[in-house]
PDB file of C-alpha atoms in Angstrom:
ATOM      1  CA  UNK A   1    -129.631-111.889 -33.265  1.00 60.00           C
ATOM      2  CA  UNK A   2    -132.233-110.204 -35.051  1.00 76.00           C
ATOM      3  CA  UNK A   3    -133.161-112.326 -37.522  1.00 78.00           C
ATOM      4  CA  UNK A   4    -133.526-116.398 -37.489  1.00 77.00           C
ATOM      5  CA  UNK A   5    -130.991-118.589 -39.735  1.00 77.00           C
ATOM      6  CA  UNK A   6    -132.044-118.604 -43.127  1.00 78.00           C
ATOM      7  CA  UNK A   7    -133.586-122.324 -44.719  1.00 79.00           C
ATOM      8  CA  UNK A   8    -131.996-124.109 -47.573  1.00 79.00           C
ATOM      9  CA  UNK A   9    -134.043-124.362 -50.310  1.00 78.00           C
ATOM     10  CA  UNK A  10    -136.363-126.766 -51.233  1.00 78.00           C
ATOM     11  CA  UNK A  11    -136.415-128.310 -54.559  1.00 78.00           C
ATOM     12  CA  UNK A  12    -140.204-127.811 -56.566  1.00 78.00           C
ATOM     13  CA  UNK A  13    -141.946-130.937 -56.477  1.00 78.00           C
ATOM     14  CA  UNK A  14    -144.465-131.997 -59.290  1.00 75.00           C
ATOM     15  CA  UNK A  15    -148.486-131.799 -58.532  1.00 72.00           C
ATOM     16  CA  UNK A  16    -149.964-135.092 -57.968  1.00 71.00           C
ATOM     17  CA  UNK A  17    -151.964-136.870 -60.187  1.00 71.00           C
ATOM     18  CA  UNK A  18    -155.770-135.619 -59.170  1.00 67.00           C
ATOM     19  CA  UNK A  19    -158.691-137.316 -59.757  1.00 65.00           C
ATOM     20  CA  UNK A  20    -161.241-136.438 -62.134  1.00 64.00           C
ATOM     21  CA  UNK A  21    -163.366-134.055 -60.931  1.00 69.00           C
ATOM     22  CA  UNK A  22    -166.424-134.842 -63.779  1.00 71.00           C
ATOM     23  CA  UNK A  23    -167.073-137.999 -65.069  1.00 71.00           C
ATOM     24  CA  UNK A  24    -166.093-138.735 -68.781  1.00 72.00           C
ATOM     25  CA  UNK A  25    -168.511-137.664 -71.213  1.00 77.00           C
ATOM     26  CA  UNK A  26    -171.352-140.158 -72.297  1.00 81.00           C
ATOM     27  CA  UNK A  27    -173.228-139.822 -76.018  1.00 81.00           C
ATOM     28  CA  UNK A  28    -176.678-138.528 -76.331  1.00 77.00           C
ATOM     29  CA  UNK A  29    -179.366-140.422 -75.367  1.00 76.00           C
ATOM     30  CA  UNK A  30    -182.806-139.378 -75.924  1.00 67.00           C
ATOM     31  CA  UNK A  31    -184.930-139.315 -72.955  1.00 67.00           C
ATOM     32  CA  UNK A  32    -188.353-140.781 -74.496  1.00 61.00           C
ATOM     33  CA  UNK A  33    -188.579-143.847 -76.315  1.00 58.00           C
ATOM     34  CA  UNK A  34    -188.869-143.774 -80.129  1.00 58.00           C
ATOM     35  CA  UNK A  35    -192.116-144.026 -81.215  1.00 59.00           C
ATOM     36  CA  UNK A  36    -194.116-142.531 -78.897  1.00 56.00           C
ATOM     37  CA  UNK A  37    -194.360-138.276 -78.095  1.00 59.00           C
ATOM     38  CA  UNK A  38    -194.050-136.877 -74.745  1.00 55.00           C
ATOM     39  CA  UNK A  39    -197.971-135.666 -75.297  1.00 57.00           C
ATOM     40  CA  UNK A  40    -199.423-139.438 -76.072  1.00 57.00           C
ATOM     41  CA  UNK A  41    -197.948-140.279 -72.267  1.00 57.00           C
ATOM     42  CA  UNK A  42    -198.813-137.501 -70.305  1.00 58.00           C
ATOM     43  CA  UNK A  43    -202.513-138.142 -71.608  1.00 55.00           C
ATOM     44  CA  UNK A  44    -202.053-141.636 -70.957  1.00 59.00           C
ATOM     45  CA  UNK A  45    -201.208-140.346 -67.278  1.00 61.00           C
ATOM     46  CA  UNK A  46    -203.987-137.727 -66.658  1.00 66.00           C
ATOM     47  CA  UNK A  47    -207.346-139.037 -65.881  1.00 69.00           C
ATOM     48  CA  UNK A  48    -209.864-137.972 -68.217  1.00 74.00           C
ATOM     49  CA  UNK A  49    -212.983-135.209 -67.132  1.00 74.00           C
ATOM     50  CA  UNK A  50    -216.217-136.786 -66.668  1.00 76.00           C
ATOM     51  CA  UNK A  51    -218.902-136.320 -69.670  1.00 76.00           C
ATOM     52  CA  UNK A  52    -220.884-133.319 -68.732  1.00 76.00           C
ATOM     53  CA  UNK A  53    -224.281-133.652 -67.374  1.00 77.00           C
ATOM     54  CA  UNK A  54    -226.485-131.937 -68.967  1.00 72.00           C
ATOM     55  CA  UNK A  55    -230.200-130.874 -67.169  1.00 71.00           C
ATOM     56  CA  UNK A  56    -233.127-131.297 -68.684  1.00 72.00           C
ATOM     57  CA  UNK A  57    -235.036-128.054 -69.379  1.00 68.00           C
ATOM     58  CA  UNK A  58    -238.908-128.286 -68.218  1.00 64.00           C
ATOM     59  CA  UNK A  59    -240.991-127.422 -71.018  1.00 67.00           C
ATOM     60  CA  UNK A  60    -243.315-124.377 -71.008  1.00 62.00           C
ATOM     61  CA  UNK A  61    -246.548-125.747 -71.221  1.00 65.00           C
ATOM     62  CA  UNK A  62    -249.216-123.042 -73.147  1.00 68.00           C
ATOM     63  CA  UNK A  63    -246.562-120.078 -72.547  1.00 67.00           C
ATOM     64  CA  UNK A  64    -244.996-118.416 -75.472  1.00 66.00           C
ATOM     65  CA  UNK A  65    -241.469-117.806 -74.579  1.00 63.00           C
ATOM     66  CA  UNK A  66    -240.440-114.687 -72.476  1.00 67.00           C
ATOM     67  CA  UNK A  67    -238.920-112.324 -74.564  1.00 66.00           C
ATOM     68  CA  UNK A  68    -235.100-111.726 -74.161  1.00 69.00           C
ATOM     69  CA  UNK A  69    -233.575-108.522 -73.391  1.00 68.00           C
ATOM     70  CA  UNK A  70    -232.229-106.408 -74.881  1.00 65.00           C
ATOM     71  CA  UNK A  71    -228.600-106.854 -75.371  1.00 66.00           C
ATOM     72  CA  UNK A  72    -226.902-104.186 -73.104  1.00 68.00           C
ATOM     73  CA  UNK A  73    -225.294-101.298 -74.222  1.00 71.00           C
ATOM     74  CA  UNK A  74    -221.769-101.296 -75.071  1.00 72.00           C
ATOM     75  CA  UNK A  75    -219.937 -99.116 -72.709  1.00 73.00           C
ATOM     76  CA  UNK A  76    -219.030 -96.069 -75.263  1.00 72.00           C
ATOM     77  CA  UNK A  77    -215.388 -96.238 -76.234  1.00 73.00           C
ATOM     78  CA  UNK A  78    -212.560 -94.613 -74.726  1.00 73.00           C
ATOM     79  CA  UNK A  79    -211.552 -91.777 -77.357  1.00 75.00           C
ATOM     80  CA  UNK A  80    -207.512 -92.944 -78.570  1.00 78.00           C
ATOM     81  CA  UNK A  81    -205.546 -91.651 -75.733  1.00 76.00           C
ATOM     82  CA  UNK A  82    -201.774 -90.147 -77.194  1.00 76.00           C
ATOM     83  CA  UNK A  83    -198.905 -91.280 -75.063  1.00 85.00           C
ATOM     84  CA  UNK A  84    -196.461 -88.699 -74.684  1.00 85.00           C
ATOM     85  CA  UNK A  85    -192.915 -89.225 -72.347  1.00 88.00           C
ATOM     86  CA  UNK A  86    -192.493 -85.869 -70.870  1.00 90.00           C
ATOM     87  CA  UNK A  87    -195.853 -84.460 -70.911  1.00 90.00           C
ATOM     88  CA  UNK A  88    -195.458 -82.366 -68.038  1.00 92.00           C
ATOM     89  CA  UNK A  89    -191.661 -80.914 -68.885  1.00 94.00           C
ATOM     90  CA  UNK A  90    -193.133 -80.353 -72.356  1.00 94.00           C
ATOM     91  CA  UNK A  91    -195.526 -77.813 -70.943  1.00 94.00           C
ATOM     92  CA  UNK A  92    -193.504 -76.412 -68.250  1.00 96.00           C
ATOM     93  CA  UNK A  93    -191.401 -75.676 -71.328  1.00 96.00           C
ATOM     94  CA  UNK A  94    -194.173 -74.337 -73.348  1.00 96.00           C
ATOM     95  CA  UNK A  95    -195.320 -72.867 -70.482  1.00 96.00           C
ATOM     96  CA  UNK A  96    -191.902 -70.691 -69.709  1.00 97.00           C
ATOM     97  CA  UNK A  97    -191.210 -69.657 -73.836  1.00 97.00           C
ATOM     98  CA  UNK A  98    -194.319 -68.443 -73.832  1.00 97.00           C
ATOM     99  CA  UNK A  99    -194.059 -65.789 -70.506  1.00 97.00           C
ATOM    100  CA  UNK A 100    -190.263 -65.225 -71.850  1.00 97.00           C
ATOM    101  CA  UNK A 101    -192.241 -64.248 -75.071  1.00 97.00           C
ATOM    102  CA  UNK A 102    -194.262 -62.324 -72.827  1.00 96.00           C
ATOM    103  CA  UNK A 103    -191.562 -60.560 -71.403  1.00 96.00           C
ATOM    104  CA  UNK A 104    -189.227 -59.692 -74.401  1.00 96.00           C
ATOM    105  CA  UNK A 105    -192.788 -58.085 -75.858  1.00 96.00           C
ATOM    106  CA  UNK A 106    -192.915 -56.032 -72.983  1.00 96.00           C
ATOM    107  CA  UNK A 107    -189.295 -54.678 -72.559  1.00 95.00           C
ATOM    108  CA  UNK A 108    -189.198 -53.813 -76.581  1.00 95.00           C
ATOM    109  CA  UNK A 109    -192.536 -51.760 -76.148  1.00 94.00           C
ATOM    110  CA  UNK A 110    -190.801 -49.768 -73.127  1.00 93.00           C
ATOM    111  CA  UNK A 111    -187.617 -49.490 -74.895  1.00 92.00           C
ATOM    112  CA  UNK A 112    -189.078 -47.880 -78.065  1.00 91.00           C
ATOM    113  CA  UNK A 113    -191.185 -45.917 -75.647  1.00 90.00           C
ATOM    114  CA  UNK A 114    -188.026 -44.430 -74.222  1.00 89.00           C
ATOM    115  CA  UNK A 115    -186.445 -44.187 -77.584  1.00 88.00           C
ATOM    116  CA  UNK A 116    -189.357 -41.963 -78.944  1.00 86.00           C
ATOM    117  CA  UNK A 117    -189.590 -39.484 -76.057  1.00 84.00           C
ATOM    118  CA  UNK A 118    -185.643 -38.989 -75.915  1.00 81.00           C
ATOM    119  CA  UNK A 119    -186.006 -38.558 -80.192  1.00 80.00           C
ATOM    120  CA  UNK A 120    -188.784 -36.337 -79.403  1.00 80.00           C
ATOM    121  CA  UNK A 121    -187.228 -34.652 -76.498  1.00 76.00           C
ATOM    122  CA  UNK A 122    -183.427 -34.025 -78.294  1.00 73.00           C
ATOM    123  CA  UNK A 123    -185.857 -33.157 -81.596  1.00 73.00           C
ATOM    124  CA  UNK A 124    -187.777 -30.560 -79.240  1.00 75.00           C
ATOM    125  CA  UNK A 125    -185.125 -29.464 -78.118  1.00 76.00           C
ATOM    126  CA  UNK A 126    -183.024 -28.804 -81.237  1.00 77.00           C
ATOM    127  CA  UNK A 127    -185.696 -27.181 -82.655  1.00 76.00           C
ATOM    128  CA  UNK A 128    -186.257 -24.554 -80.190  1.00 80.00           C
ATOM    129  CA  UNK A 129    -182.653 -23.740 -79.717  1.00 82.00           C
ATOM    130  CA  UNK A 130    -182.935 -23.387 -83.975  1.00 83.00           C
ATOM    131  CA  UNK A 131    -186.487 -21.050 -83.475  1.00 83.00           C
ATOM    132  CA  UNK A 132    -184.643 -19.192 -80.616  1.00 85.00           C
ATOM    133  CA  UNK A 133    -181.087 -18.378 -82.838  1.00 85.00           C
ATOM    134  CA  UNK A 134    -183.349 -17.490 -85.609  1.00 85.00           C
ATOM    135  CA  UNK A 135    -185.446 -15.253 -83.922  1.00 84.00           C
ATOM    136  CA  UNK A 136    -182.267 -13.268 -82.250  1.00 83.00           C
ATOM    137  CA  UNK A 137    -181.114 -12.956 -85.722  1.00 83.00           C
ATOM    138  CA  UNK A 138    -184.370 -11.795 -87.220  1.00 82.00           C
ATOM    139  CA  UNK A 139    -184.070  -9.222 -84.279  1.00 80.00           C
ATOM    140  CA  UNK A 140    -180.795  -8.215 -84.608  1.00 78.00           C
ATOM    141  CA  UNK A 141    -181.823  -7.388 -88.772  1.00 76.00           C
ATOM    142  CA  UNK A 142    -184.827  -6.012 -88.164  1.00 73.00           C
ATOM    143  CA  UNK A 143    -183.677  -3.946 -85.365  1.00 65.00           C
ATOM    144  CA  UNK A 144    -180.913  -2.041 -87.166  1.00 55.00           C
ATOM    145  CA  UNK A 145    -183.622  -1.902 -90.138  1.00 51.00           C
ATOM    146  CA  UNK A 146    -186.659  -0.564 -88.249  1.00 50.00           C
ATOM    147  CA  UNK A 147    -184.554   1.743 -86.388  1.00 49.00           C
ATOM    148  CA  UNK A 148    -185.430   4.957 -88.746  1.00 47.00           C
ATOM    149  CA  UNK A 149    -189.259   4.286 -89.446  1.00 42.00           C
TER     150      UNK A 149
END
């Protein structure tokens, strides 16, 4: 027998009445009697200083008074100081557009360098295949021309 017998059933049965687990609620009552504030009785509670005792200064008999000081100099004030989040990613920033700048500069100047000597080069060379076809022909002309004199 795998298994055990199987149980009947068991009707649900109600939950038992449980005790309250807070107390019923009470009205407001105010703490401090009417009449009097909170401040009046903690003074009434806290001893009070002592007067102050104040020395008697000795009279300067025949002496004029010293002469006071002169009041020290303020420290000189701080210049206003800017707060700025990100100070140092805003100049690494800075920092890089400016050699990018830098760069772009630099590869245009080459690249219209190279664009001017192939211009010049192609231009060169045009023109002295156009000097050297014109000179043939001005031979070939002048030679059947200059044949007889």
């Amino acid at each position: 027998r795998p298994y055990p017998p199987a149980q009947p059933y068991q009707r649900a049965q109600p939950y038992p009445q449980a005790a309250q687990p807070y107390p019923p609620a009470q009205p407001y009552q105010p703490v401090r009697p009417e009449g009097r504030r909170a401040a009046d009785r903690s003074d009434a509670a806290r001893p009070q200083p002592a007067p102050r005792q104040v020395a008697e200064r000795p009279e300067h008999r025949g002496r004029a008074p010293e002469p006071h000081d002169p009041p020290a100099s303020r420290r000189p004030r701080r210049r206003f100081r800017l707060r700025i989040p990100f100070k140092r990613t805003i100049l690494v920033v800075l920092l890089l557009l400016s050699a990018a700048d830098q760069i772009a500069s630099m590869v245009d100047e080459q690249r219209s360098r190279l664009w001017d000597k192939a211009a010049t080069s192609v231009k060169n060379g045009v023109g002295d295949q156009v000097d050297s076809l014109w000179n043939q022909a001005k031979d070939t002309f002048e030679g059947s021309a200059g044949g007889s004199g």
